[in-house]
Short mmCIF file of N, CA and C in Angstrom, two decimals:
data_model
loop_
_atom_site.label_atom_id
_atom_site.label_comp_id
_atom_site.label_asym_id
_atom_site.label_seq_id
_atom_site.Cartn_x
_atom_site.Cartn_y
_atom_site.Cartn_z
N UNK A 1 4.69 96.45 199.27
CA UNK A 1 4.31 96.28 197.89
C UNK A 1 3.08 97.14 197.62
N UNK A 2 3.11 97.87 196.52
CA UNK A 2 1.98 98.71 196.16
C UNK A 2 0.79 97.87 195.72
N UNK A 3 -0.40 98.42 195.96
CA UNK A 3 -1.62 97.72 195.60
C UNK A 3 -1.70 97.50 194.09
N UNK A 4 -1.27 98.48 193.32
CA UNK A 4 -1.31 98.36 191.86
C UNK A 4 -0.36 97.26 191.36
N UNK A 5 0.78 97.11 192.03
CA UNK A 5 1.73 96.08 191.64
C UNK A 5 1.19 94.69 191.96
N UNK A 6 0.51 94.57 193.10
CA UNK A 6 -0.10 93.28 193.46
C UNK A 6 -1.16 92.90 192.44
N UNK A 7 -2.00 93.88 192.06
CA UNK A 7 -3.04 93.62 191.05
C UNK A 7 -2.41 93.23 189.72
N UNK A 8 -1.33 93.91 189.34
CA UNK A 8 -0.66 93.59 188.08
C UNK A 8 -0.13 92.16 188.11
N UNK A 9 0.53 91.78 189.20
CA UNK A 9 1.09 90.42 189.30
C UNK A 9 -0.02 89.38 189.22
N UNK A 10 -1.10 89.59 189.93
CA UNK A 10 -2.21 88.63 189.92
C UNK A 10 -2.84 88.54 188.53
N UNK A 11 -3.09 89.69 187.90
CA UNK A 11 -3.69 89.68 186.57
C UNK A 11 -2.76 89.08 185.52
N UNK A 12 -1.47 89.37 185.64
CA UNK A 12 -0.55 88.86 184.64
C UNK A 12 -0.34 87.35 184.77
N UNK A 13 -0.42 86.82 186.00
CA UNK A 13 -0.36 85.36 186.17
C UNK A 13 -1.50 84.69 185.40
N UNK A 14 -2.68 85.29 185.44
CA UNK A 14 -3.83 84.75 184.69
C UNK A 14 -3.57 84.81 183.19
N UNK A 15 -2.96 85.89 182.73
CA UNK A 15 -2.67 86.04 181.30
C UNK A 15 -1.62 85.02 180.86
N UNK A 16 -0.64 84.76 181.71
CA UNK A 16 0.39 83.76 181.38
C UNK A 16 -0.25 82.38 181.27
N UNK A 17 -1.17 82.06 182.19
CA UNK A 17 -1.87 80.78 182.13
C UNK A 17 -2.72 80.68 180.86
N UNK A 18 -3.28 81.82 180.41
CA UNK A 18 -4.09 81.84 179.20
C UNK A 18 -3.23 81.51 177.98
N UNK A 19 -2.00 81.94 178.00
CA UNK A 19 -1.10 81.68 176.88
C UNK A 19 -0.88 82.92 176.03
N UNK A 20 0.28 82.95 175.42
CA UNK A 20 0.69 84.12 174.64
C UNK A 20 -0.20 84.35 173.42
N UNK A 21 -0.50 83.30 172.68
CA UNK A 21 -1.29 83.47 171.46
C UNK A 21 -2.72 83.87 171.76
N UNK A 22 -3.32 83.22 172.73
CA UNK A 22 -4.70 83.55 173.08
C UNK A 22 -4.79 84.99 173.61
N UNK A 23 -3.81 85.37 174.41
CA UNK A 23 -3.74 86.75 174.90
C UNK A 23 -3.66 87.73 173.74
N UNK A 24 -2.78 87.46 172.80
CA UNK A 24 -2.61 88.35 171.66
C UNK A 24 -3.84 88.43 170.79
N UNK A 25 -4.48 87.28 170.55
CA UNK A 25 -5.66 87.30 169.70
C UNK A 25 -6.83 88.01 170.36
N UNK A 26 -7.03 87.78 171.63
CA UNK A 26 -8.17 88.40 172.31
C UNK A 26 -7.94 89.90 172.48
N UNK A 27 -6.88 90.27 173.16
CA UNK A 27 -6.67 91.68 173.48
C UNK A 27 -6.19 92.48 172.27
N UNK A 28 -5.40 91.87 171.42
CA UNK A 28 -4.93 92.56 170.22
C UNK A 28 -6.05 92.82 169.23
N UNK A 29 -6.95 91.85 169.08
CA UNK A 29 -8.07 92.05 168.15
C UNK A 29 -9.03 93.11 168.68
N UNK A 30 -9.23 93.16 169.97
CA UNK A 30 -10.08 94.21 170.55
C UNK A 30 -9.45 95.58 170.30
N UNK A 31 -8.16 95.70 170.54
CA UNK A 31 -7.46 96.96 170.30
C UNK A 31 -7.51 97.34 168.82
N UNK A 32 -7.23 96.38 167.94
CA UNK A 32 -7.24 96.65 166.50
C UNK A 32 -8.61 97.06 166.00
N UNK A 33 -9.64 96.39 166.49
CA UNK A 33 -11.00 96.73 166.10
C UNK A 33 -11.37 98.13 166.57
N UNK A 34 -11.02 98.45 167.80
CA UNK A 34 -11.30 99.77 168.36
C UNK A 34 -10.58 100.86 167.57
N UNK A 35 -9.30 100.68 167.32
CA UNK A 35 -8.52 101.68 166.58
C UNK A 35 -9.03 101.79 165.14
N UNK A 36 -9.37 100.66 164.53
CA UNK A 36 -9.89 100.68 163.17
C UNK A 36 -11.19 101.44 163.06
N UNK A 37 -12.10 101.21 163.99
CA UNK A 37 -13.39 101.91 163.97
C UNK A 37 -13.18 103.41 164.18
N UNK A 38 -12.33 103.77 165.13
CA UNK A 38 -12.06 105.19 165.38
C UNK A 38 -11.43 105.83 164.13
N UNK A 39 -10.50 105.15 163.49
CA UNK A 39 -9.85 105.68 162.30
C UNK A 39 -10.84 105.87 161.16
N UNK A 40 -11.70 104.90 160.95
CA UNK A 40 -12.71 105.00 159.89
C UNK A 40 -13.68 106.14 160.18
N UNK A 41 -14.11 106.26 161.43
CA UNK A 41 -15.03 107.34 161.77
C UNK A 41 -14.38 108.71 161.59
N UNK A 42 -13.13 108.83 161.99
CA UNK A 42 -12.43 110.10 161.82
C UNK A 42 -12.21 110.44 160.35
N UNK A 43 -11.94 109.42 159.54
CA UNK A 43 -11.77 109.69 158.10
C UNK A 43 -13.09 110.12 157.48
N UNK A 44 -14.20 109.58 157.93
CA UNK A 44 -15.50 110.02 157.43
C UNK A 44 -15.78 111.46 157.83
N UNK A 45 -15.38 111.84 159.03
CA UNK A 45 -15.65 113.19 159.50
C UNK A 45 -14.78 114.26 158.87
N UNK A 46 -13.50 113.97 158.69
CA UNK A 46 -12.55 115.00 158.31
C UNK A 46 -12.03 114.91 156.87
N UNK A 47 -12.28 113.82 156.18
CA UNK A 47 -11.79 113.68 154.82
C UNK A 47 -12.98 113.45 153.90
N UNK A 48 -13.37 114.47 153.16
CA UNK A 48 -14.55 114.39 152.31
C UNK A 48 -14.39 113.38 151.17
N UNK A 49 -13.17 113.13 150.73
CA UNK A 49 -12.94 112.24 149.61
C UNK A 49 -12.92 110.76 150.00
N UNK A 50 -12.81 110.47 151.27
CA UNK A 50 -12.70 109.09 151.72
C UNK A 50 -14.02 108.64 152.32
N UNK A 51 -14.73 107.85 151.56
CA UNK A 51 -15.95 107.23 152.05
C UNK A 51 -15.79 105.74 151.79
N UNK A 52 -15.76 104.95 152.87
CA UNK A 52 -15.47 103.53 152.76
C UNK A 52 -16.74 102.75 153.07
N UNK A 53 -17.14 101.92 152.11
CA UNK A 53 -18.32 101.07 152.30
C UNK A 53 -18.02 99.66 151.79
N UNK A 54 -18.84 98.74 152.20
CA UNK A 54 -18.80 97.38 151.66
C UNK A 54 -17.53 96.64 151.96
N UNK A 55 -16.98 96.04 150.91
CA UNK A 55 -15.81 95.18 151.06
C UNK A 55 -14.58 95.97 151.52
N UNK A 56 -14.45 97.21 151.09
CA UNK A 56 -13.30 98.01 151.52
C UNK A 56 -13.33 98.22 153.03
N UNK A 57 -14.52 98.45 153.58
CA UNK A 57 -14.67 98.59 155.02
C UNK A 57 -14.24 97.31 155.73
N UNK A 58 -14.66 96.17 155.19
CA UNK A 58 -14.28 94.88 155.77
C UNK A 58 -12.77 94.68 155.69
N UNK A 59 -12.17 94.99 154.55
CA UNK A 59 -10.72 94.85 154.40
C UNK A 59 -9.97 95.74 155.39
N UNK A 60 -10.43 96.97 155.53
CA UNK A 60 -9.78 97.89 156.46
C UNK A 60 -9.85 97.37 157.90
N UNK A 61 -11.00 96.87 158.30
CA UNK A 61 -11.14 96.34 159.66
C UNK A 61 -10.28 95.09 159.87
N UNK A 62 -10.21 94.24 158.84
CA UNK A 62 -9.35 93.04 158.96
C UNK A 62 -7.89 93.45 159.12
N UNK A 63 -7.45 94.43 158.34
CA UNK A 63 -6.07 94.91 158.45
C UNK A 63 -5.80 95.46 159.85
N UNK A 64 -6.72 96.26 160.37
CA UNK A 64 -6.52 96.84 161.71
C UNK A 64 -6.51 95.75 162.78
N UNK A 65 -7.38 94.76 162.65
CA UNK A 65 -7.41 93.68 163.65
C UNK A 65 -6.13 92.87 163.58
N UNK A 66 -5.67 92.52 162.38
CA UNK A 66 -4.41 91.78 162.26
C UNK A 66 -3.23 92.61 162.77
N UNK A 67 -3.23 93.88 162.46
CA UNK A 67 -2.17 94.75 163.00
C UNK A 67 -2.22 94.83 164.50
N UNK A 68 -3.42 94.89 165.05
CA UNK A 68 -3.57 94.91 166.50
C UNK A 68 -3.07 93.63 167.14
N UNK A 69 -3.42 92.50 166.53
CA UNK A 69 -2.98 91.21 167.08
C UNK A 69 -1.47 91.10 167.02
N UNK A 70 -0.90 91.33 165.85
CA UNK A 70 0.55 91.16 165.70
C UNK A 70 1.34 92.20 166.49
N UNK A 71 0.91 93.45 166.43
CA UNK A 71 1.62 94.50 167.16
C UNK A 71 1.47 94.37 168.66
N UNK A 72 0.25 94.15 169.09
CA UNK A 72 -0.02 94.05 170.52
C UNK A 72 0.66 92.81 171.11
N UNK A 73 0.59 91.71 170.37
CA UNK A 73 1.20 90.47 170.85
C UNK A 73 2.70 90.61 171.01
N UNK A 74 3.36 91.16 170.02
CA UNK A 74 4.83 91.22 170.09
C UNK A 74 5.32 92.26 171.09
N UNK A 75 4.65 93.39 171.16
CA UNK A 75 5.15 94.46 172.03
C UNK A 75 4.69 94.28 173.47
N UNK A 76 3.40 94.18 173.68
CA UNK A 76 2.86 94.20 175.04
C UNK A 76 3.20 92.95 175.84
N UNK A 77 3.31 91.81 175.20
CA UNK A 77 3.69 90.61 175.93
C UNK A 77 5.08 90.79 176.54
N UNK A 78 6.01 91.28 175.74
CA UNK A 78 7.38 91.47 176.24
C UNK A 78 7.45 92.54 177.31
N UNK A 79 6.73 93.63 177.13
CA UNK A 79 6.72 94.71 178.12
C UNK A 79 6.15 94.22 179.44
N UNK A 80 5.02 93.53 179.38
CA UNK A 80 4.40 93.04 180.61
C UNK A 80 5.23 91.95 181.28
N UNK A 81 5.88 91.10 180.49
CA UNK A 81 6.76 90.09 181.08
C UNK A 81 7.94 90.74 181.79
N UNK A 82 8.47 91.81 181.21
CA UNK A 82 9.57 92.53 181.84
C UNK A 82 9.14 93.05 183.21
N UNK A 83 8.00 93.71 183.29
CA UNK A 83 7.53 94.24 184.57
C UNK A 83 7.16 93.13 185.54
N UNK A 84 6.58 92.07 185.05
CA UNK A 84 6.22 90.94 185.90
C UNK A 84 7.47 90.35 186.56
N UNK A 85 8.49 90.08 185.76
CA UNK A 85 9.73 89.53 186.30
C UNK A 85 10.40 90.50 187.26
N UNK A 86 10.34 91.77 186.94
CA UNK A 86 10.93 92.80 187.80
C UNK A 86 10.23 92.84 189.16
N UNK A 87 8.90 92.82 189.17
CA UNK A 87 8.15 92.85 190.44
C UNK A 87 8.36 91.57 191.23
N UNK A 88 8.40 90.44 190.55
CA UNK A 88 8.62 89.16 191.25
C UNK A 88 10.00 89.16 191.90
N UNK A 89 11.01 89.62 191.16
CA UNK A 89 12.38 89.68 191.69
C UNK A 89 12.48 90.69 192.84
N UNK A 90 11.81 91.82 192.69
CA UNK A 90 11.88 92.89 193.68
C UNK A 90 11.27 92.46 195.00
N UNK A 91 10.18 91.72 194.95
CA UNK A 91 9.47 91.36 196.17
C UNK A 91 9.61 89.89 196.55
N UNK A 92 10.38 89.14 195.80
CA UNK A 92 10.61 87.71 196.09
C UNK A 92 9.29 86.97 196.29
N UNK A 93 8.39 87.12 195.33
CA UNK A 93 7.08 86.48 195.43
C UNK A 93 7.15 85.07 194.92
#
């Protein structure tokens, strides 16, 4: 068994114990916040007409965080469960 696969199995067991919703809210919101900040910064740098301040900035970040939670939760949970089950079956752990 590869070292990376062992680490994945151990880490994913912890995520399963944490629960699907908590996993999605924590990791998805971090991803959404990160992508939202990068997008806003890039729009400030490259688009002279787009300057976002105040409530619009807050709305944009909320949208990115919600998108991160919903997108990350639905996609990554299933992808990681697929690999987890595959590694467990492959190595009879």
